[in-house]
XYZ file of C-alpha atoms in Angstrom:
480
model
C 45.652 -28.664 -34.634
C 44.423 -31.578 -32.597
C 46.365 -30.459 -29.619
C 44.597 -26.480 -30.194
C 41.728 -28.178 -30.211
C 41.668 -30.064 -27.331
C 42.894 -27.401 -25.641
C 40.027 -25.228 -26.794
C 37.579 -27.836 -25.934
C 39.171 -28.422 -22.223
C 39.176 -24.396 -21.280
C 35.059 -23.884 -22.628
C 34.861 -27.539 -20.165
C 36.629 -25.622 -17.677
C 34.405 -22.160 -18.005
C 31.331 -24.063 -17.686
C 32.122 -25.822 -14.422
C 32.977 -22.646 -12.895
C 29.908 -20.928 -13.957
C 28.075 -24.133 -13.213
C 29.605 -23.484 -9.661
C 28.901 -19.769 -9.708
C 25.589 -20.879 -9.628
C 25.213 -23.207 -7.644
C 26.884 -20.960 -5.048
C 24.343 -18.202 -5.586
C 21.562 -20.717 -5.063
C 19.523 -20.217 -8.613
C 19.252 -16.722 -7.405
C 19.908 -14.875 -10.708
C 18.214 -11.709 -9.473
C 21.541 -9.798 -8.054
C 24.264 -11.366 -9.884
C 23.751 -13.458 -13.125
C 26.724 -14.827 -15.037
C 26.234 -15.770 -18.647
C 27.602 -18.891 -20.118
C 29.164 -18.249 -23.272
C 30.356 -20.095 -26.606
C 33.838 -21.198 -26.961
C 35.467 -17.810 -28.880
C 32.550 -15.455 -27.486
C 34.085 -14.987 -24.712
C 33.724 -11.627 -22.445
C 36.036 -9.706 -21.903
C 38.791 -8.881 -18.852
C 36.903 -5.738 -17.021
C 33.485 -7.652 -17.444
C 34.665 -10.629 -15.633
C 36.101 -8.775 -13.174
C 33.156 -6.857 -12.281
C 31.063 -10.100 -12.388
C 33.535 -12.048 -9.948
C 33.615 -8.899 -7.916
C 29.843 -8.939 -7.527
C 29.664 -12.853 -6.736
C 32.278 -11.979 -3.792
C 30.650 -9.447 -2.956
C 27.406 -11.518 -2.417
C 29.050 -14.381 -1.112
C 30.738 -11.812 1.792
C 27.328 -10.380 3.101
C 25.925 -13.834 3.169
C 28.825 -15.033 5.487
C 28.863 -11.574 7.698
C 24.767 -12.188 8.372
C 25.505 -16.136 8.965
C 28.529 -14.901 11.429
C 26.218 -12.325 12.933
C 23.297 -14.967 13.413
C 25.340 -17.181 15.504
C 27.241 -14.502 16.834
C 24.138 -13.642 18.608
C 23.449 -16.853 19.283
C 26.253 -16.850 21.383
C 26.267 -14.397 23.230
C 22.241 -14.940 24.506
C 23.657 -18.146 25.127
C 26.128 -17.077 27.354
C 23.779 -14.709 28.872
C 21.495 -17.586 29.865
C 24.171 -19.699 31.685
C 25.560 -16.794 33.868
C 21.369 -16.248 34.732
C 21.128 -20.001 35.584
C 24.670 -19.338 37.036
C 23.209 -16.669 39.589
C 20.027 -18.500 40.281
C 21.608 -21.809 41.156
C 24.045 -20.900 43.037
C 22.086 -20.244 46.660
C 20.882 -23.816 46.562
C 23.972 -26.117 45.227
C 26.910 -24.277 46.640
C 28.739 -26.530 48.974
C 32.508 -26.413 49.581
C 33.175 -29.462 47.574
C 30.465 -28.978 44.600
C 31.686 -28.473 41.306
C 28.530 -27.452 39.310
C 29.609 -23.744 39.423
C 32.562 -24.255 37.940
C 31.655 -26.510 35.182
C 28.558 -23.503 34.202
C 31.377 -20.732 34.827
C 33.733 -22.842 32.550
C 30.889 -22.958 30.221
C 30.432 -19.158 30.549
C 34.259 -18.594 29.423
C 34.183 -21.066 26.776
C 31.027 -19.313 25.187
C 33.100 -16.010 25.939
C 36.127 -17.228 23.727
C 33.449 -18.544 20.986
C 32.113 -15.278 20.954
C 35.524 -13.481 20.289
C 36.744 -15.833 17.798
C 33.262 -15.177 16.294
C 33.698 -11.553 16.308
C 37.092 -11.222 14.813
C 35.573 -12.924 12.168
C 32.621 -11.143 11.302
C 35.279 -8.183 11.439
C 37.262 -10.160 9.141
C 34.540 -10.458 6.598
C 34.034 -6.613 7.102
C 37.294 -5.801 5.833
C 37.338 -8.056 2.987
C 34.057 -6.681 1.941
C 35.916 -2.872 2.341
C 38.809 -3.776 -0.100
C 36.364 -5.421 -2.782
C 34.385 -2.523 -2.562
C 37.452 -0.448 -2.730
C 38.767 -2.585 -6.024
C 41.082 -4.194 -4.444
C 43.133 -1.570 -2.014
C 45.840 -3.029 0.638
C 44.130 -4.292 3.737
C 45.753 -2.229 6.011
C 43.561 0.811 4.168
C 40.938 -0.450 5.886
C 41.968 -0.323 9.214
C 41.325 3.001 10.266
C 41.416 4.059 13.768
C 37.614 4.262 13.758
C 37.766 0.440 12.939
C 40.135 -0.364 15.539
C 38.472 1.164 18.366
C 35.021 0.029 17.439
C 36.730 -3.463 17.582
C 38.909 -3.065 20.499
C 35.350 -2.094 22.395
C 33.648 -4.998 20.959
C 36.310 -7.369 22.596
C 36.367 -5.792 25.589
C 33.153 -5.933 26.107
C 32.016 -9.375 25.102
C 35.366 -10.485 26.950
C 33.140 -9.692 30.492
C 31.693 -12.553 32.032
C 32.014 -13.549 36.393
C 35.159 -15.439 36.953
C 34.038 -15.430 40.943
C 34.060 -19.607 40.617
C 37.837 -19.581 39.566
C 38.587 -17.392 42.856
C 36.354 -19.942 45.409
C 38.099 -22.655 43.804
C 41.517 -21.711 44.668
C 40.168 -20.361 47.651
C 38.477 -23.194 48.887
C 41.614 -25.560 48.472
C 44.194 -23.388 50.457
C 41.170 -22.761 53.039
C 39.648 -26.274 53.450
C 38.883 -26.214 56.804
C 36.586 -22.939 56.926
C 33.219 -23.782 55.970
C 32.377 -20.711 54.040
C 28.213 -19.680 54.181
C 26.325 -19.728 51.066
C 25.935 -16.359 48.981
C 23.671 -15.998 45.812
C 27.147 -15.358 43.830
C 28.817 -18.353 44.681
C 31.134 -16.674 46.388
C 31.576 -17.483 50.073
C 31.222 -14.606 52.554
C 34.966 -14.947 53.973
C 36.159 -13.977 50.150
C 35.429 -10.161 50.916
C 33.026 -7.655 49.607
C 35.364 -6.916 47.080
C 35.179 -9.795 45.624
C 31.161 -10.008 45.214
C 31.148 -6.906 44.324
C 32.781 -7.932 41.356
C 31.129 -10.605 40.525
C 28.355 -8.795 40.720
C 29.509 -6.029 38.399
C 30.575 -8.276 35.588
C 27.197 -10.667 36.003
C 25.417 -7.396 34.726
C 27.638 -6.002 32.296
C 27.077 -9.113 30.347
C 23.834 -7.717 29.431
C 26.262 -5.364 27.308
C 26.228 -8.086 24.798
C 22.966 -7.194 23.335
C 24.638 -4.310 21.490
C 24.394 -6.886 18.700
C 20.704 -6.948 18.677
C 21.360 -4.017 16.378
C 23.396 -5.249 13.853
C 21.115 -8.735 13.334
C 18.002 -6.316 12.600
C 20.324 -4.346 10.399
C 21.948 -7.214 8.230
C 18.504 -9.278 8.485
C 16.146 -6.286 7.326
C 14.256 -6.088 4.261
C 15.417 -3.291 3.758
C 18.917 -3.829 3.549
C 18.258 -6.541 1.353
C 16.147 -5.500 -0.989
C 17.674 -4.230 -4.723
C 14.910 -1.256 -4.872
C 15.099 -0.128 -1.400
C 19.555 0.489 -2.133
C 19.026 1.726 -5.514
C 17.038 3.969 -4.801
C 18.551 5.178 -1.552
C 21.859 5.493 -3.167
C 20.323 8.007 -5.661
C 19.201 10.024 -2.638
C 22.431 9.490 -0.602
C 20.741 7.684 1.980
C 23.517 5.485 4.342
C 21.503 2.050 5.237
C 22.896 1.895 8.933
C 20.912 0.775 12.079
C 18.982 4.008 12.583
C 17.004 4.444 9.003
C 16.164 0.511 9.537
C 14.770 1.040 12.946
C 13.099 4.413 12.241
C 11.478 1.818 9.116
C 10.442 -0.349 11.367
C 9.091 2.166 14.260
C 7.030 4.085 11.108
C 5.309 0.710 9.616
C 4.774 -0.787 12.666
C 5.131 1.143 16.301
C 3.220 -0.087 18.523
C 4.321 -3.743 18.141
C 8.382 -2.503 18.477
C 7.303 -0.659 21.333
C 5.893 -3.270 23.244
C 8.286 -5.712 22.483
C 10.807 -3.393 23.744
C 8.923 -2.750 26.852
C 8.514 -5.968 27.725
C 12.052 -7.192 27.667
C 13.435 -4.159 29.656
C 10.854 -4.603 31.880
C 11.793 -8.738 32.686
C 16.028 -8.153 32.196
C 16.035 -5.157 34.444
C 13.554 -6.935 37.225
C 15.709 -9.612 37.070
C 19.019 -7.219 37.374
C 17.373 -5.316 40.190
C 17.146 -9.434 41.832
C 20.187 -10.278 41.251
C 21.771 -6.556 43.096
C 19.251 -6.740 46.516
C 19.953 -10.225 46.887
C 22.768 -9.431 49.482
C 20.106 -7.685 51.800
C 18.081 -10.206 52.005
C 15.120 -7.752 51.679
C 12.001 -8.147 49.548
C 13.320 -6.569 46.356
C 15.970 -9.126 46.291
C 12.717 -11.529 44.556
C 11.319 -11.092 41.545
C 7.424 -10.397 42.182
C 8.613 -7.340 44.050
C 11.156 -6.747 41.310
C 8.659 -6.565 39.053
C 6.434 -4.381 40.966
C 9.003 -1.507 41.508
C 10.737 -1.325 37.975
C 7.122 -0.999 36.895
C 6.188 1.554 39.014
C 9.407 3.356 38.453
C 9.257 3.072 34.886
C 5.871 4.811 34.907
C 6.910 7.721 36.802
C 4.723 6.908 39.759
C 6.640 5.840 42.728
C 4.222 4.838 45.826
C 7.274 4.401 47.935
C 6.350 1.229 49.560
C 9.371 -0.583 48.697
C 12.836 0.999 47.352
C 16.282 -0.294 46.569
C 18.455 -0.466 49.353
C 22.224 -0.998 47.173
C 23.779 1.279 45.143
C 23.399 -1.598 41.960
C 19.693 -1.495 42.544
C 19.675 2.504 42.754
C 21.461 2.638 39.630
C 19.406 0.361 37.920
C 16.241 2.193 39.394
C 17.401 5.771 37.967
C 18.348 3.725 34.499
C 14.806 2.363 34.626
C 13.228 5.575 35.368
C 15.276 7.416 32.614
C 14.206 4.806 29.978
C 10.833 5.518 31.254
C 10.550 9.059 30.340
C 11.735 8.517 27.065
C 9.673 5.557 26.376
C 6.426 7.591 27.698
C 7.418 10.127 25.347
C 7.110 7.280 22.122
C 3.832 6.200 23.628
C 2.005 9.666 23.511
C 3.977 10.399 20.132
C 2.459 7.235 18.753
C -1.221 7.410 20.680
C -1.456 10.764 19.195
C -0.211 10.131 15.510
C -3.363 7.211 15.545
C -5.712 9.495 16.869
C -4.760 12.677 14.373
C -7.187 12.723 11.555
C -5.656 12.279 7.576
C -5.650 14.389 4.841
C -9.113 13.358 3.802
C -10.957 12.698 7.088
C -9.617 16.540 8.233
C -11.413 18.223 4.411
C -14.548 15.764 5.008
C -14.293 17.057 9.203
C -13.576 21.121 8.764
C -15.952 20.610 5.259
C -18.535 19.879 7.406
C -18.162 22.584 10.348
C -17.918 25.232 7.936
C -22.022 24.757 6.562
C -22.566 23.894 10.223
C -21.453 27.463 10.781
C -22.924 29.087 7.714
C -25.938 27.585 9.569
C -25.397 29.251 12.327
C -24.551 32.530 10.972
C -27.626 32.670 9.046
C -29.828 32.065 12.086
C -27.734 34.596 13.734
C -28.229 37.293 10.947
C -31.930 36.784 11.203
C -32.057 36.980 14.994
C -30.593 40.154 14.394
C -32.919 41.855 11.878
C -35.882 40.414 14.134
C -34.576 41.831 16.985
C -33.923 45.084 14.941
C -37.636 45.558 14.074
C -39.377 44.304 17.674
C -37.047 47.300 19.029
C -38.231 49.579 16.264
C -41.772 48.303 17.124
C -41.323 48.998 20.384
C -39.876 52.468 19.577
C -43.124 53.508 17.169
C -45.443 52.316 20.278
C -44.043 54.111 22.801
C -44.266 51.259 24.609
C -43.005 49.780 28.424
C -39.422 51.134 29.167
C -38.756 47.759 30.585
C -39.701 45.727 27.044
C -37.838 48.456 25.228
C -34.416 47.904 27.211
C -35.275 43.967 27.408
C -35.570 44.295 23.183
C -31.826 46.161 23.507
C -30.199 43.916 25.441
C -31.646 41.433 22.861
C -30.076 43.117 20.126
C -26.859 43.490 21.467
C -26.474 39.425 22.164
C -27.552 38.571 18.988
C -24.927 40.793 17.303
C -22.323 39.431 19.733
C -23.318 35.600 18.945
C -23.624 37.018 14.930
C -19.804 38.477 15.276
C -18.669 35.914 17.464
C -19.500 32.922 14.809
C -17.788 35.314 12.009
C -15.204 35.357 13.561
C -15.112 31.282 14.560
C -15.975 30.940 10.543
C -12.722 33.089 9.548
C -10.399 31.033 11.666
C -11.699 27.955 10.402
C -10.804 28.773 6.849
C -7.746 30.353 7.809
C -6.291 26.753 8.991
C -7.999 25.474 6.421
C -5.960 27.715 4.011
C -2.725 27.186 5.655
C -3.230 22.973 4.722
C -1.505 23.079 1.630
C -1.369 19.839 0.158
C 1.378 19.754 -1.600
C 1.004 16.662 -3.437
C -2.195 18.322 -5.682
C -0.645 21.827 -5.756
C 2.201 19.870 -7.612
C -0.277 17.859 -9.506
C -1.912 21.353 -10.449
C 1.294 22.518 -11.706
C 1.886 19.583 -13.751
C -1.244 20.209 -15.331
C -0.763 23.522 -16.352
C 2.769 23.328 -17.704
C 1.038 20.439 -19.497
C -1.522 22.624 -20.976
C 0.552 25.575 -21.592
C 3.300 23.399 -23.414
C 0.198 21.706 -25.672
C -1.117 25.167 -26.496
C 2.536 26.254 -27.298
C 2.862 22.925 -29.354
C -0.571 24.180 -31.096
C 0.465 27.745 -31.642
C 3.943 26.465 -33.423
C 1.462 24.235 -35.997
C -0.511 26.915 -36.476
C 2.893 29.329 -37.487
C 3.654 26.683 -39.404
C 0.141 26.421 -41.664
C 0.418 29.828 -41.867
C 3.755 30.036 -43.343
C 2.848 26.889 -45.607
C -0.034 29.005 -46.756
C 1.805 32.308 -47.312
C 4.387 30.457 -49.249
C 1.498 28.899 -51.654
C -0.088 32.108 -51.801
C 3.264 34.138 -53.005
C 4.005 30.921 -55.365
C 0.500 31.617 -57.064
C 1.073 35.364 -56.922
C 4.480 35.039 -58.802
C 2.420 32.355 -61.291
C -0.176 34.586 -61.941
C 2.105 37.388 -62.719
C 3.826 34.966 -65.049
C 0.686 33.911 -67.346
C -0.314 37.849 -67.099
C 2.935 39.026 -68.346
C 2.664 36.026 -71.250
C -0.831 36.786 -72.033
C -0.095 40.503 -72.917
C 3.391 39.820 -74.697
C 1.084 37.422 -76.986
C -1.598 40.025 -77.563
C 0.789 42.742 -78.400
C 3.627 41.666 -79.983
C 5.306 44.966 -80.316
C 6.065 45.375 -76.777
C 9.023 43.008 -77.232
């Protein structure tokens, strides 16, 4: 018994230091997963514990994925900003025997290999999310072909970054005795176009890594994380993925997402369109001009005192003036959704035109009838021919103006007839099936009292009959 005991005492030990742990873990907050401590033999049972554990995982998983995707990020602007201090260093400090490129490019590669490692794990979190979602399945359930190409891409890309520094190096020591001339890739001219060309190429598809932009605002959106916001979209059937949350965020706040946005395409392409007319030593290759023809390209306007002279910089012109059009087309969408009036602003606005042109109409009637009787005055007179036509010609405008603002009067209430607000015709019809079900509620009571009464009344019927047929058995005794 001592022995049971002890046991029983070292298990409920054991069950509070993992829910003491539990909840530490979830950081006191109880709001999405809250695991009761219970009394030694009040314990719950097998499916609820599951459940419970499967929730804590579950938790636990998305807090990893958005801590992997933070510094996944992280890594990746990182990397961005050393192959940008890469390409702007390079024209001053490359020398034949200077190392500084290669110790940044090394940096570059070892940011590259963070990234990947980084990646693979997010990935791995993503599965292990899929298979407690899934109760449990077989990993290899979870990787669908879908999966493995979206993470084939994602290595590939992030796996781009200039390796130009590797090829001078081993250059440079089997050629010491050229003296190769400085080139804003740090890549010597004797290497070959080829070769700058390439480093060219993979300097800009670095900017490929801000594909995770998207999935940051995604897993670090109120929306995703709030409890009402995923209840209630999974009654609807509403998937949570990067285009609701940015539609969210373009519909509570537009102008500021669209500006931001502007701002850093405007600065990372200028700075692309640098880095491509560098080799033609022409005035786009700096940024001030940069600036001043990705602007005027993104707005459509082109003056044509300055163009791109490479086939990078043409590309990235067209790209520019692509993004432009589209981003023009958000502007006037948003510009006009600020200027359109609401629902109460357009009754209060077309309320107000329509007794402005009753007004009118009035005045326009009684033009009318006064220009009807000065022509009938002038046709009992007998007066000028000249006044007489002048008092027709009267007439006739003022029934123009009189049909023309009849007309302006029924198209005003014909829009104003095709508003339907649908919010208080549905109010409307609450209120009636309200009242109708009240007065149907009503009529059923009042069946019902009737009834009640009909049954009393046949009840005193049936008595009276009684005490009639007793009253004239007692007087006559002889009818029995």
């Amino acid at each position: 018994m001592e022995m049971t005991n002890r046991s029983l005492h070292g298990d409920s030990k054991v069950d509070c230091v993992s829910c003491d742990g539990l909840i530490s873990r979830n950081r006191g907050d109880s709001a999405d997963v809250s695991v009761p401590l219970t009394l030694p033999g009040k314990r719950t049972t097998h499916m609820e514990g599951d459940d419970l554990y499967r929730l804590r995982d579950r938790k636990l998983l998305l807090e990893d994925k958005k801590r992997l995707c933070a510094w996944t990020l992280g890594t990746a602007l990182f990397g961005i900003l050393l192959m940008i201090i890469h390409a702007e260093i390079c024209p001053y400090v490359y020398t034949p025997g200077s190392n500084i490129a290669l110790i940044i490019n090394c940096s570059i590669s070892l940011s590259t290999g963070c990234l990947l490692i980084l990646i693979i794990a997010f990935h791995y979190k993503d599965i292990q999310l899929f298979i407690i979602d899934h109760n449990q399945v077989d990993w290899r359930i979870a990787m669908t072909s879908h999966r493995i190409i979206v993470i084939t891409l994602e290595l590939l890309v992030c796996v781009i970054h200039p390796v130009g520094s590797y090829w001078g190096v081993g250059l440079h020591v089997n050629s010491s005795s050229t003296v190769p001339t400085p080139s804003p890739l740090c890549v010597s001219s004797h290497h070959g176009e080829t070769l700058m060309d390439m480093e060219l190429l993979l300097s800009v598809l670095m900017f490929l890594r801000l594909y995770l932009v998207h999935r940051a605002i995604l897993l670090h959106s109120k929306v995703l994380l709030s409890a009402s916001y995923r209840s209630i979209g999974s009654l609807n059937n509403i998937n949570f993925t990067f285009r609701f949350v940015l539609k969210v965020l373009m519909n509570k706040h537009p102008a500021r997402m669209l500006l931001v946005f502007i701002l850093f395409f405007w600065l990372t392409v200028s700075w692309m369109l640098t880095l491509c007319e560098r080799q033609t030593k022409e005035s786009t290759g700096h940024m001030d001009t940069a600036l001043w023809l990705i602007a005027i390209t993104f707005l459509t306007v082109g003056y044509g005192d300055v163009a791109p002279k490479t086939n990078c910089g043409k590309a990235v012109c067209l790209f520019t003036g692509v993004m432009g059009v589209a981003c023009t087309a958000m502007l006037v969408a948003i510009v006009t959704e600020k200027l359109a009036l609401n629902k109460g602003e357009k009754h209060v606005h077309f309320f107000m035109m329509d007794i402005q042109i009753s007004k009118r109409i009035r005045h326009a009637a009684a033009n009318v009838l006064r220009e009807c009787w000065l022509l009938h005055r002038a046709n009992v007179t007998k007066g000028n021919r000249g006044e007489h036509r002048k008092h027709q010609r009267c007439l006739l405008e003022a029934i123009r103006v009189f049909r023309h603002l009849r007309l302006k009067q029924r198209k005003l209430r014909d829009y104003v007839s095709e508003m339907v607000d649908l919010p208080k015709m549905q109010m409307i019809m609450c209120d009636l099936s309200a009242n109708w079900n009240n007065s149907y509620r009503e009529l059923e009571q009042r069946i019902l009292s009737m009834e009640q009464k009909l049954d009393e009344l046949s009840r005193c019927f049936q008595q009276t009959s009684d005490l009639l047929s007793q009253v004239v058995r007692h007087r006559n005794p002889e009818i029995r």
